[in-house]
Tab-separated table of C-alpha atoms in Angstrom:
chain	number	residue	atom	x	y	z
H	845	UNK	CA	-100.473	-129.013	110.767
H	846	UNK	CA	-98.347	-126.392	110.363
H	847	UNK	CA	-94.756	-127.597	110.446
H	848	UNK	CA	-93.161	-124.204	112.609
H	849	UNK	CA	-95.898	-125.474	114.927
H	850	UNK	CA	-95.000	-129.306	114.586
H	851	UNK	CA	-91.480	-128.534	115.293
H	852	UNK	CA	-92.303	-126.483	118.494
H	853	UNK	CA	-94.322	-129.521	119.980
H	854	UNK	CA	-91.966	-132.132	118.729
H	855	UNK	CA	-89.112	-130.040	120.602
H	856	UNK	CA	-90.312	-129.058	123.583
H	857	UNK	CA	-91.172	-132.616	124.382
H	858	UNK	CA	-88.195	-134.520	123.263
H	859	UNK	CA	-86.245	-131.672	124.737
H	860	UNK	CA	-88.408	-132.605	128.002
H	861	UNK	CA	-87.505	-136.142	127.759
H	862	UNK	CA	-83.677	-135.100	127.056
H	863	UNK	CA	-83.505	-133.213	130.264
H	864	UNK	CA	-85.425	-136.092	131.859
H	865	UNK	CA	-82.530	-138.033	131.439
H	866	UNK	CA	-79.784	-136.068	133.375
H	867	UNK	CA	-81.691	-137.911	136.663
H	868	UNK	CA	-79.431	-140.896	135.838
H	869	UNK	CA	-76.422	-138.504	136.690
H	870	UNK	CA	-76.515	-138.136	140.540
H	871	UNK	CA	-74.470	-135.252	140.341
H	872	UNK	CA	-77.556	-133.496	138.766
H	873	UNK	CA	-80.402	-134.329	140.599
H	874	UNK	CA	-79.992	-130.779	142.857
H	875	UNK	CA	-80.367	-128.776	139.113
H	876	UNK	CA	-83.222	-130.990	137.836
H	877	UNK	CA	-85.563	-128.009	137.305
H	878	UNK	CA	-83.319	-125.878	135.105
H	879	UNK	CA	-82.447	-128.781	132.951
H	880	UNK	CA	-85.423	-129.738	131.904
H	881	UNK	CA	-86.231	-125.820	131.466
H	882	UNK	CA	-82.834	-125.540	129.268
H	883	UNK	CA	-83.393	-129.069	127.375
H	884	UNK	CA	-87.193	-127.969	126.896
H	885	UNK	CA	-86.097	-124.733	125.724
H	886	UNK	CA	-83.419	-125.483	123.565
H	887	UNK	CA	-85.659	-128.114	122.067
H	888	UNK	CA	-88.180	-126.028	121.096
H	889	UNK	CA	-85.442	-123.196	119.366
H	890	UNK	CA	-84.478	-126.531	117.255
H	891	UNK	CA	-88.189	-127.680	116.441
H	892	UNK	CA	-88.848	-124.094	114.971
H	893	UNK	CA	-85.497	-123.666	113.017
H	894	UNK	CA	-86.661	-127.426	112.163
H	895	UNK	CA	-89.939	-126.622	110.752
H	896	UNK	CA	-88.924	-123.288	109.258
H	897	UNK	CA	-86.100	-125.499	107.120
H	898	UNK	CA	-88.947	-128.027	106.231
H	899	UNK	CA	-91.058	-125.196	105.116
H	900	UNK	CA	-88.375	-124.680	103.138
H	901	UNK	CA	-87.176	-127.518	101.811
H	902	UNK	CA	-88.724	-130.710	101.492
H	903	UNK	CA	-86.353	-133.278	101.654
H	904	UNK	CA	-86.070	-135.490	104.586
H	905	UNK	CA	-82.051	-136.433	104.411
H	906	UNK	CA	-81.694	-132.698	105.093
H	907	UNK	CA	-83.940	-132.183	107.559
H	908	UNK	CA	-82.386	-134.848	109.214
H	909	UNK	CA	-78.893	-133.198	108.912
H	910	UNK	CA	-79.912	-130.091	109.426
H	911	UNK	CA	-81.520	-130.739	113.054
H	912	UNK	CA	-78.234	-132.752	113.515
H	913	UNK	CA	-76.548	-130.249	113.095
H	914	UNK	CA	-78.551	-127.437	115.354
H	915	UNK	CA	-79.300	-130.045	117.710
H	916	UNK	CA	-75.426	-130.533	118.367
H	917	UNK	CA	-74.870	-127.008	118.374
H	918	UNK	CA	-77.298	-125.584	120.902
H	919	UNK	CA	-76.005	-128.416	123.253
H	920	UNK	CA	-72.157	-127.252	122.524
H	921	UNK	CA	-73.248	-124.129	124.222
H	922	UNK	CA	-74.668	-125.438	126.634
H	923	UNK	CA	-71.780	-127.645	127.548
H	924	UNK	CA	-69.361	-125.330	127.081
H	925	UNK	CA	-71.182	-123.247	129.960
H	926	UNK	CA	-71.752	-125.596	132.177
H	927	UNK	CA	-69.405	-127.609	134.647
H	928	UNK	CA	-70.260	-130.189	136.720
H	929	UNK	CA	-67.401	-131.537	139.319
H	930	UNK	CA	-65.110	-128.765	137.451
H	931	UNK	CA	-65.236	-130.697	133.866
H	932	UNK	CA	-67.572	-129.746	131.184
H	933	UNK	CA	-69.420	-132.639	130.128
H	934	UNK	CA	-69.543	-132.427	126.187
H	935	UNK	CA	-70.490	-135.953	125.637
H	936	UNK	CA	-73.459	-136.375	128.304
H	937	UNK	CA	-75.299	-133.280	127.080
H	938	UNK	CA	-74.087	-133.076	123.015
H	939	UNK	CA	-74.767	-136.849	122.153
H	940	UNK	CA	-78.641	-136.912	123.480
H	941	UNK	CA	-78.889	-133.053	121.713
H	942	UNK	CA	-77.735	-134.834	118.402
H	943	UNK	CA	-79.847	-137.111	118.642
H	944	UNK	CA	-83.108	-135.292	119.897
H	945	UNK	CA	-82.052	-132.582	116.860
H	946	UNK	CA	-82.113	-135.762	114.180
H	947	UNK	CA	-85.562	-136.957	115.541
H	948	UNK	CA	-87.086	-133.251	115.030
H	949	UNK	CA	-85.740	-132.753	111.971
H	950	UNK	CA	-87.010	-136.059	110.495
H	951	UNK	CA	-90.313	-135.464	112.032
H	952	UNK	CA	-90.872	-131.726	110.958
H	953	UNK	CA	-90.342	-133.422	107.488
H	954	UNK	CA	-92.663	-135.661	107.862
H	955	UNK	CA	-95.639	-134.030	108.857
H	956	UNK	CA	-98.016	-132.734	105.707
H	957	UNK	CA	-99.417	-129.527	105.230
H	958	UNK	CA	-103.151	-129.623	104.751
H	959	UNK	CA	-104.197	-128.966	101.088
H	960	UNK	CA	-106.575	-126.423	100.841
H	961	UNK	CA	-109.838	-127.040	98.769
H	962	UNK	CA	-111.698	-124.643	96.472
């Protein structure tokens, strides 16, 4: 499979399941729809930086690092936009975007390219 393409799938569902997650914050159960659209989203702009970097380079420590990295900066934006009871909450929305970042970038790295055959 085509690791842009792995990285898209792996994102937009773990990015799904991210956004799934704010439903244990009453607070956010009127704005369900656009978070999962934003974590679903944002997943899938990590997945294909993700599998462009595997393309890349093939090293799985980086990958890992790497979606860190982009994971926890897409949801800085995000967090530093939105506001919820007049606070921005950084740690609710940047700790599961680390984490769903580190999960893509290990898996984009560990899917193989098909070999082709003369």
């Amino acid at each position: 499979m085509n690791k842009i393409l792995a990285g898209l799938i792996f994102g937009l569902i773990l990015g799904a399941i991210d956004g799934a997650t704010a439903w244990f914050y009453p607070e956010t159960h009127s704005m369900m729809a656009a978070i999962m659209v934003g974590s679903s989203m944002k997943g899938m702009v990590v997945g294909i930086l993700c599998g462009w970097f595997a393309r890349k380079v093939q090293s799985t420590k980086w990958g890992i690092v790497v979606g860190s990295a982009l994971g926890l900066g897409f949801a800085f934006f995000v967090a530093a936009m939105d506001t919820v009871n007049g606070r921005h909450p950084y740690v609710q929305i940047m700790l599961p975007g680390f984490v769903v970042g580190a999960i893509t970038g290990f898996l984009t790295q560990r899917v193989r390219t098909p070999t082709r055959s003369t």
